[in-house]
Amino acid sequence: MKLAYWQYAGPAHIGTLRVASSFKNIHAMMHGPLGDDYFNVMRSMLERERDFTPVTASIVDRHVLARGSQEKVVQNMRRKKDEEKTDLLILTPTCTSSILQEDLHHFVERLSDKTPALLADVNHYRINELQAADKTLEQIVRFALESSFGKNLELLDKEKLNKQKATQKPSVNIIGTFTLGFHNHHDCKELRSLFYDLGIEINEIIPEGATLSSLKNLPHAWFNLVPYRETGLMTAQYLKEKCDMPFVSIAPFGLLETKKCLEQIQNILNSEQYKSTELRRQERFDFSDYIQYQSKFVSQSAWFSRSIDCQNLTGKQAVVFGDATHAAGMTKLLVKEMGIHVICAGTYCKHDGDWFREQVQSYCDQILITDDHTQVNKRITDLQPAAIFGTQMERHIGKKLGIPCGVISAPVHIQNFSLGYRPFLGYEGTNNIADLVYNTFTLGMEDHLLEIFGGHDVTFRETNITSKESENTSNIDDLSRLEQSKANIEQSEYRDKFVWTNEALTELKKIPGFVRQRVKKNTEKFAEKNNYTSITLDLMFQAKEQLSSKSL
């Protein structure tokens, strides 16, 4: 537990509530003080759904502290069971109420004799929101399957698990799309379309929109897809262990990773495990023609990577930071598909740090694994990339530094819940990412055009003329006074710490406005490093040569 100005992943109970509220007819009871009950407001504001959030707060107040909370919690859960007619109640404390060391297992046992109930089995002191979401989803799936088939699933006859399969066609469970996820709704729609084209039926999508009773159908699918490592991996591993179900955890992020994902699915469908099915006796699955067609004609990313617009981005430097799935996917896409130089790739998922290092170590200069936003801020400030691809926090950092930023990962903002269709996965996702990359790098060009052609958004304002300057130039016409004042302001702007010669200032003014400030910073950093106080034209060229040699 710690207090922070910014957290990339929230406390554990938020992850539990996100998963529970994604199901239908599952109600969550949060046991905590006022101040921990912001989830309902956050979800209703961001998701903008028609239904009420199925989460109730049982508030810990002074009365509870005086006589205990058992009766209050149990009464609240029974009342919600009667009001909502739920299939399952989930009780979760918060990190604050966990300090009370109450026997919440006993609370649930008192209730579960008549009402199915679970206590969220997470350590609120040791894990964060994403880890808790992953664990809670696995716990709910385990509860549903054990309720339907018994606790020793591995001892059951596989025919009993599969006897209700509706079709012999291949089918898939999509695991891990849930509420408040980063473009999860759009990604899920794109994955549905992709599997429809491949002739693979959707068996179940969990937890978003699923019910407790529908979870017993999970073993009927041929395989599971986990598009996001952060939530769903534990469930897929549990189904692999208990039901012998293979799973794919490669996120179809970009053309090359989508190809790898589909090839792994193809190998599963052609494996010995499904050799006896009626469909396998008729044909062998081959997705190569589909991959080639989608890459050439549906996705515009391959064409765009060969266009002059993308060629102009070759060698540009970028920093990538986000959750493990999106940050790793974006790093590989930028380097392998667009020729962009990633000088630093990072993630705040410290628990998945080993996997992240393995994925990106060949594609970037530096790796940063931290959940401290000040370290990310310092690294970006030191590196001064041409663009950032990160979370909302990196967008704020970029604003402060004058560096454009494209948001590619949670934490989410209202702008990440667009009404339009903006997936990040699959072939349509490649088009959205290509637009994001191009628009992020070219951000600032409009300022350059305004500076060249003039416009309403020019940076200089006549109100900057001081009264003293007006008195000294009283005999000069209005246009001359304006130009003189503008020159004085530019002189003061570039002479805060160093003395710029007239030749150097003249050369600096020739540089387009959208990169002028960065050139000034790099030149002054070079001068400070080499103990120069006066910046000459020759020194500017030396700084430029050193920067160019580093980027090669």
Short mmCIF file of N, CA, C and O in Angstrom, two decimals, residues 69 148-149 182 199 317 345 354 415 523:
data_model
loop_
_atom_site.label_atom_id
_atom_site.label_comp_id
_atom_site.label_asym_id
_atom_site.label_seq_id
_atom_site.Cartn_x
_atom_site.Cartn_y
_atom_site.Cartn_z
N SER A 69 -18.64 -5.68 11.87
CA SER A 69 -19.34 -5.48 10.59
C SER A 69 -20.05 -6.73 10.08
O SER A 69 -20.66 -6.69 9.02
N SER A 148 -20.50 -27.52 -11.57
CA SER A 148 -21.16 -28.29 -12.63
C SER A 148 -20.63 -29.69 -12.76
O SER A 148 -21.40 -30.64 -13.00
N PHE A 149 -19.30 -29.88 -12.64
CA PHE A 149 -18.69 -31.18 -12.93
C PHE A 149 -18.02 -31.84 -11.74
O PHE A 149 -17.54 -32.95 -11.85
N PHE A 182 -8.88 -1.28 -22.23
CA PHE A 182 -8.45 -0.36 -23.28
C PHE A 182 -8.94 -0.86 -24.65
O PHE A 182 -8.41 -1.81 -25.19
N GLY A 199 -13.96 -19.36 -40.31
CA GLY A 199 -14.86 -20.49 -40.11
C GLY A 199 -14.78 -21.07 -38.71
O GLY A 199 -15.11 -22.24 -38.50
N GLN A 317 13.11 8.56 -33.57
CA GLN A 317 13.25 7.94 -32.26
C GLN A 317 11.95 8.04 -31.47
O GLN A 317 11.28 9.07 -31.48
N ALA A 345 11.81 1.02 -24.31
CA ALA A 345 10.51 0.36 -24.19
C ALA A 345 10.33 -0.03 -22.73
O ALA A 345 11.25 -0.53 -22.10
N ASP A 354 9.85 -10.35 -16.72
CA ASP A 354 10.71 -11.30 -17.42
C ASP A 354 10.21 -11.56 -18.84
O ASP A 354 11.00 -11.59 -19.80
N GLN A 415 -11.40 9.70 -23.66
CA GLN A 415 -11.13 9.68 -25.09
C GLN A 415 -10.85 8.27 -25.61
O GLN A 415 -10.88 8.02 -26.81
N THR A 523 21.17 21.87 -28.48
CA THR A 523 22.39 22.67 -28.62
C THR A 523 22.88 23.15 -27.26
O THR A 523 24.07 23.10 -26.94
#
